[in-house]
GROMACS .gro file of C-alpha atoms in nm:
model
  303
    1MET     CA    1  23.552  24.563  20.744
    2LEU     CA    2  23.191  24.735  20.857
    3LYS     CA    3  23.156  25.007  20.575
    4LYS     CA    4  22.861  25.285  20.594
    5HIS     CA    5  22.779  25.403  20.194
    6THR     CA    6  22.548  25.713  20.163
    7ILE     CA    7  22.343  25.745  19.809
    8LYS     CA    8  22.085  26.009  19.829
    9GLU     CA    9  22.275  26.104  20.163
   10LYS     CA   10  22.094  25.760  20.361
   11VAL     CA   11  22.331  25.603  20.520
   12MET     CA   12  22.299  25.188  20.476
   13HIS     CA   13  22.505  24.883  20.691
   14PHE     CA   14  22.747  24.700  20.351
   15THR     CA   15  23.092  24.500  20.498
   16GLU     CA   16  23.270  24.439  20.141
   17PRO     CA   17  23.329  24.291  19.934
   18LEU     CA   18  22.991  24.427  19.837
   19TYR     CA   19  22.876  24.128  19.619
   20ARG     CA   20  22.492  24.175  19.429
   21ASN     CA   21  22.402  24.035  19.185
   22PRO     CA   22  22.406  24.197  18.852
   23TYR     CA   23  22.085  24.084  18.648
   24TRP     CA   24  21.874  24.133  18.992
   25PRO     CA   25  21.739  24.476  19.064
   26THR     CA   26  22.021  24.657  19.211
   27PHE     CA   27  21.852  24.892  19.438
   28PRO     CA   28  21.761  24.884  19.696
   29LEU     CA   29  21.999  24.659  19.895
   30LEU     CA   30  21.953  24.511  20.243
   31GLN     CA   31  22.283  24.292  20.405
   32VAL     CA   32  22.123  24.005  20.660
   33THR     CA   33  22.440  23.779  20.656
   34GLN     CA   34  22.866  23.899  20.627
   35GLY     CA   35  23.101  23.658  20.401
   36CYS     CA   36  22.940  23.307  20.366
   37THR     CA   37  22.866  22.991  20.538
   38HIS     CA   38  23.077  22.784  20.343
   39ASN     CA   39  23.447  22.974  20.232
   40LYS     CA   40  23.568  22.633  20.115
   41CYS     CA   41  23.525  22.665  19.690
   42LYS     CA   42  23.862  22.605  19.551
   43PHE     CA   43  23.786  22.890  19.291
   44CYS     CA   44  23.682  23.156  19.488
   45THR     CA   45  23.873  23.428  19.702
   46MET     CA   46  23.589  23.589  19.753
   47TYR     CA   47  23.468  23.660  20.125
   48ALA     CA   48  23.788  23.468  20.263
   49ASN     CA   49  23.866  23.780  20.467
   50VAL     CA   50  23.471  23.769  20.623
   51PRO     CA   51  23.424  23.575  20.862
   52PHE     CA   52  23.064  23.450  20.865
   53ARG     CA   53  22.826  23.601  21.099
   54LEU     CA   54  22.391  23.719  21.091
   55GLN     CA   55  22.369  24.115  21.050
   56PRO     CA   56  22.269  24.282  21.391
   57LEU     CA   57  21.873  24.235  21.382
   58GLU     CA   58  21.917  24.644  21.522
   59TRP     CA   59  22.128  24.733  21.183
   60ILE     CA   60  21.935  24.565  20.975
   61GLU     CA   61  21.601  24.828  21.068
   62GLU     CA   62  21.804  25.075  21.044
   63ASP     CA   63  21.907  25.049  20.689
   64LEU     CA   64  21.523  24.906  20.639
   65LYS     CA   65  21.428  25.286  20.772
   66GLU     CA   66  21.641  25.402  20.554
   67ILE     CA   67  21.517  25.261  20.272
   68GLN     CA   68  21.172  25.316  20.318
   69ARG     CA   69  21.226  25.747  20.362
   70ILE     CA   70  21.396  25.694  19.976
   71GLU     CA   71  21.227  25.450  19.820
   72PRO     CA   72  20.891  25.408  20.043
   73ASN     CA   73  20.742  25.161  19.762
   74ALA     CA   74  20.987  25.014  19.715
   75LYS     CA   75  20.900  24.669  19.491
   76THR     CA   76  21.171  24.503  19.413
   77LEU     CA   77  21.465  24.395  19.767
   78GLN     CA   78  21.808  24.213  19.721
   79LEU     CA   79  21.925  24.066  19.975
   80LEU     CA   80  22.276  23.989  20.024
   81SER     CA   81  22.536  23.856  20.142
   82ALA     CA   82  22.666  23.517  19.997
   83ASN     CA   83  22.446  23.254  20.140
   84PRO     CA   84  22.163  23.413  20.396
   85LEU     CA   85  21.917  23.122  20.382
   86ALA     CA   86  22.199  22.932  20.612
   87MET     CA   87  22.018  23.145  20.895
   88SER     CA   88  21.785  22.952  21.095
   89PHE     CA   89  21.365  22.946  20.902
   90ASN     CA   90  21.268  23.192  21.231
   91LYS     CA   91  21.528  23.442  21.163
   92MET     CA   92  21.466  23.542  20.821
   93LYS     CA   93  21.090  23.524  20.884
   94THR     CA   94  21.138  23.736  21.186
   95ILE     CA   95  21.359  24.000  20.883
   96LEU     CA   96  21.093  23.949  20.627
   97GLU     CA   97  20.860  23.971  20.899
   98LEU     CA   98  21.048  24.304  20.958
   99ILE     CA   99  21.058  24.407  20.551
  100ARG     CA  100  20.715  24.430  20.480
  101LYS     CA  101  20.675  24.643  20.765
  102TYR     CA  102  20.881  24.860  20.685
  103LEU     CA  103  20.821  24.766  20.346
  104PRO     CA  104  20.483  24.728  20.210
  105HIS     CA  105  20.416  24.738  19.841
  106LEU     CA  106  20.753  24.475  19.794
  107GLU     CA  107  20.697  24.228  19.519
  108HIS     CA  108  20.988  24.073  19.469
  109ILE     CA  109  21.258  23.966  19.712
  110TYR     CA  110  21.566  23.839  19.566
  111THR     CA  111  21.885  23.678  19.717
  112GLN     CA  112  22.125  23.404  19.654
  113THR     CA  113  22.241  23.086  19.898
  114ARG     CA  114  22.385  22.779  19.866
  115VAL     CA  115  22.268  22.391  19.789
  116SER     CA  116  22.331  22.316  20.130
  117ASP     CA  117  22.154  22.610  20.262
  118LEU     CA  118  21.772  22.475  20.190
  119LYS     CA  119  21.820  22.143  20.415
  120ASP     CA  120  21.710  22.266  20.699
  121LYS     CA  121  21.430  22.406  20.558
  122THR     CA  122  21.052  22.194  20.515
  123VAL     CA  123  20.922  22.249  20.242
  124GLU     CA  124  20.602  22.418  20.460
  125GLN     CA  125  20.850  22.621  20.582
  126LEU     CA  126  20.983  22.732  20.240
  127ARG     CA  127  20.643  22.841  20.184
  128GLU     CA  128  20.615  23.074  20.432
  129LEU     CA  129  20.911  23.238  20.318
  130LYS     CA  130  20.789  23.249  19.995
  131ASP     CA  131  20.442  23.407  20.137
  132LEU     CA  132  20.651  23.640  20.246
  133GLY     CA  133  20.774  23.802  19.947
  134LEU     CA  134  21.083  23.560  19.869
  135ASN     CA  135  21.027  23.508  19.557
  136GLU     CA  136  21.373  23.411  19.374
  137ILE     CA  137  21.680  23.209  19.458
  138SER     CA  138  21.970  23.242  19.289
  139LEU     CA  139  22.122  22.866  19.365
  140GLY     CA  140  22.607  22.838  19.303
  141VAL     CA  141  22.559  22.515  19.138
  142GLU     CA  142  22.866  22.461  18.941
  143SER     CA  143  22.834  22.179  18.887
  144GLY     CA  144  22.580  21.884  18.866
  145ASP     CA  145  22.846  21.584  18.825
  146ASP     CA  146  22.975  21.427  19.196
  147GLU     CA  147  23.362  21.417  19.130
  148THR     CA  148  23.426  21.770  18.971
  149LEU     CA  149  23.147  21.833  19.321
  150LYS     CA  150  23.398  21.715  19.542
  151ARG     CA  151  23.713  21.814  19.275
  152ILE     CA  152  23.656  22.177  19.448
  153ASN     CA  153  23.491  22.160  19.756
  154LYS     CA  154  23.181  22.258  19.733
  155GLY     CA  155  23.005  22.045  20.020
  156TYR     CA  156  22.683  21.874  19.871
  157THR     CA  157  22.604  21.579  19.536
  158SER     CA  158  22.366  21.562  19.317
  159GLN     CA  159  22.164  21.385  19.474
  160ASP     CA  160  22.136  21.719  19.745
  161ILE     CA  161  22.072  21.904  19.416
  162LEU     CA  162  21.785  21.744  19.288
  163GLU     CA  163  21.654  21.732  19.636
  164GLN     CA  164  21.648  22.015  19.766
  165THR     CA  165  21.535  22.201  19.422
  166LYS     CA  166  21.241  21.984  19.452
  167LYS     CA  167  21.160  22.138  19.771
  168LEU     CA  168  21.149  22.485  19.624
  169ASP     CA  169  20.953  22.405  19.327
  170GLU     CA  170  20.691  22.205  19.561
  171ALA     CA  171  20.710  22.593  19.770
  172GLY     CA  172  20.661  22.757  19.439
  173ILE     CA  173  20.977  22.956  19.552
  174LYS     CA  174  21.200  23.021  19.135
  175TYR     CA  175  21.572  22.944  19.108
  176TRP     CA  176  21.821  22.984  18.920
  177ILE     CA  177  22.127  22.736  18.944
  178THR     CA  178  22.418  22.787  18.709
  179PHE     CA  179  22.679  22.519  18.508
  180LEU     CA  180  23.040  22.710  18.536
  181ASN     CA  181  23.261  22.596  18.246
  182GLY     CA  182  23.573  22.424  18.233
  183VAL     CA  183  23.585  22.420  18.657
  184GLY     CA  184  23.679  22.066  18.641
  185GLY     CA  185  23.942  22.115  18.489
  186LYS     CA  186  24.082  21.852  18.146
  187GLU     CA  187  24.072  21.579  18.375
  188LEU     CA  188  23.647  21.581  18.497
  189SER     CA  189  23.518  21.816  18.182
  190HIS     CA  190  23.322  21.547  17.956
  191GLN     CA  191  23.153  21.396  18.226
  192HIS     CA  192  23.160  21.772  18.429
  193ALA     CA  193  22.974  21.888  18.137
  194VAL     CA  194  22.738  21.545  18.040
  195ASN     CA  195  22.658  21.486  18.428
  196SER     CA  196  22.573  21.882  18.473
  197ALA     CA  197  22.307  21.867  18.169
  198LYS     CA  198  22.149  21.541  18.326
  199ILE     CA  199  22.087  21.674  18.676
  200PHE     CA  200  21.981  22.021  18.576
  201ASN     CA  201  21.716  21.782  18.327
  202GLN     CA  202  21.574  21.652  18.650
  203THR     CA  203  21.527  22.072  18.806
  204ASN     CA  204  21.300  22.260  18.700
  205PRO     CA  205  21.490  22.650  18.724
  206MET     CA  206  21.335  22.983  18.578
  207LEU     CA  207  21.735  23.062  18.409
  208VAL     CA  208  22.033  22.870  18.395
  209GLY     CA  209  22.352  23.036  18.437
  210THR     CA  210  22.632  22.974  18.274
  211GLY     CA  211  22.983  23.141  18.344
  212GLY     CA  212  23.401  23.068  18.259
  213LEU     CA  213  23.573  22.929  18.553
  214THR     CA  214  23.860  23.279  18.598
  215LEU     CA  215  24.186  23.138  18.847
  216PHE     CA  216  24.219  23.406  19.034
  217PRO     CA  217  24.591  23.516  19.249
  218GLY     CA  218  24.520  23.325  19.561
  219THR     CA  219  24.233  23.058  19.504
  220PRO     CA  220  24.341  22.759  19.538
  221LEU     CA  221  24.266  22.635  19.259
  222LEU     CA  222  24.523  22.758  19.120
  223GLU     CA  223  24.743  22.661  19.322
  224GLU     CA  224  24.689  22.313  19.233
  225VAL     CA  225  24.744  22.461  18.906
  226GLN     CA  226  25.129  22.579  18.958
  227ARG     CA  227  25.168  22.284  19.120
  228GLY     CA  228  25.078  22.087  18.893
  229GLU     CA  229  24.781  21.890  18.971
  230PHE     CA  230  24.452  22.064  18.777
  231THR     CA  231  24.525  22.105  18.425
  232PRO     CA  232  24.287  22.388  18.281
  233LEU     CA  233  24.104  22.397  17.929
  234THR     CA  234  24.230  22.635  17.766
  235GLU     CA  235  23.957  22.943  17.567
  236LYS     CA  236  23.880  22.619  17.278
  237GLU     CA  237  23.876  22.360  17.479
  238MET     CA  238  23.593  22.589  17.756
  239MET     CA  239  23.424  22.612  17.419
  240GLU     CA  240  23.428  22.269  17.312
  241GLU     CA  241  23.325  22.179  17.649
  242LEU     CA  242  23.014  22.412  17.701
  243LYS     CA  243  22.907  22.322  17.326
  244THR     CA  244  22.866  21.898  17.499
  245PHE     CA  245  22.708  22.081  17.771
  246VAL     CA  246  22.427  22.283  17.581
  247GLU     CA  247  22.416  21.920  17.370
  248ASN     CA  248  22.301  21.737  17.659
  249LEU     CA  249  22.093  22.017  17.816
  250ASP     CA  250  21.711  21.929  17.761
  251ILE     CA  251  21.498  22.218  17.965
  252ASP     CA  252  21.348  22.508  17.866
  253ALA     CA  253  21.455  22.751  18.023
  254TYR     CA  254  21.614  23.085  18.040
  255PHE     CA  255  21.965  23.003  17.929
  256MET     CA  256  22.196  23.274  18.030
  257THR     CA  257  22.557  23.394  17.981
  258HIS     CA  258  22.796  23.507  18.238
  259HIS     CA  259  23.017  23.792  18.166
  260THR     CA  260  23.263  23.508  18.204
  261SER     CA  261  23.175  23.361  17.881
  262SER     CA  262  23.375  23.418  17.537
  263MET     CA  263  23.036  23.446  17.366
  264ASN     CA  264  22.665  23.595  17.455
  265LEU     CA  265  22.403  23.263  17.430
  266SER     CA  266  22.203  23.409  17.626
  267GLY     CA  267  21.808  23.442  17.641
  268SER     CA  268  21.398  23.258  17.706
  269ASN     CA  269  21.267  22.952  17.531
  270PHE     CA  270  21.591  22.725  17.457
  271LEU     CA  271  21.484  22.434  17.330
  272SER     CA  272  21.361  22.637  17.088
  273ARG     CA  273  21.692  22.828  17.054
  274LYS     CA  274  21.912  22.498  17.093
  275LYS     CA  275  22.014  22.420  16.753
  276GLN     CA  276  22.122  22.777  16.680
  277ILE     CA  277  22.299  22.807  17.029
  278LEU     CA  278  22.490  22.528  16.858
  279GLU     CA  279  22.580  22.631  16.584
  280ASP     CA  280  22.714  22.933  16.715
  281LEU     CA  281  22.921  22.773  16.908
  282GLN     CA  282  23.106  22.578  16.636
  283TYR     CA  283  23.127  22.933  16.442
  284GLY     CA  284  23.296  23.015  16.770
  285LEU     CA  285  23.511  22.708  16.755
  286ASN     CA  286  23.573  22.736  16.415
  287ASN     CA  287  23.660  23.152  16.414
  288PHE     CA  288  23.733  23.307  16.735
  289ASP     CA  289  24.082  23.450  16.804
  290MET     CA  290  24.106  23.182  17.117
  291ASN     CA  291  24.413  23.400  17.206
  292GLU     CA  292  24.286  23.712  17.280
  293LEU     CA  293  23.975  23.554  17.426
  294SER     CA  294  24.288  23.434  17.660
  295ASN     CA  295  24.407  23.771  17.713
  296TYR     CA  296  24.109  23.862  17.747
  297ARG     CA  297  24.064  23.629  18.094
  298ALA     CA  298  24.374  23.627  18.160
  299ASN     CA  299  24.337  23.976  18.260
  300LYS     CA  300  24.029  24.064  18.446
  301ARG     CA  301  24.114  24.118  18.820
  302THR     CA  302  23.719  24.022  19.007
  303LEU     CA  303  23.365  23.881  18.918
   0.00000   0.00000   0.00000
């Protein structure tokens, strides 16, 4: 459903549900696509009822005029929705040029996208997008284990992750990658943790994020649980899996635990903090009330 949201007398075109990365500056926001091209990940229903489409260029220009009126000296901008880089290079270039026209003082443009969205773009094209201001991307990788990626229907392989992040490195675009704790279930837990770390160690992200799997109503993964086809981890097992992932991770990025994790282990200089992180995880394993953590997760309704 298209909504016109009014903030400080500013009218913008947004399609609900509206999700933005809460760790990036959250104003202003500019929607350039609706929904998700893939929309088949088994743990997610965020865009289940929103067909993917490009935001009409006239809407984008109207929204940019509103942002220019309210925040003419804006330094940051976050592009929505799920995976804007699914659009062609030429269309993205046109939008970035339009953004520069109306917001010439921008220093950072952020967006999230899928690994597969980068396949049809060359390093030279990515570098050109970076020069137009697109300098930070979040990739919801979730796992570096091929069996887990296939199991949850991510639509790409670990080799794709390596090939596409290398292109981002060569283009000079910074990126985040994420590990979804628990998404392999009991059946794939150990290999999900170990192989994800092995793949992540071959990349050069500015940030590695981790979040714990929450089984929301309507997700195919929850339906598989109910049919006995997927065995979710307990809170203790999720913490053990995260510990295994950390033990095998050897890149000095910012390490962040998202709000669906049971512990806050966020901070820069991962390698210098790795020993302390492992000690904190072991303390949690020895002392935390797992029933309380489980109840907290069971009561979550959205990301």
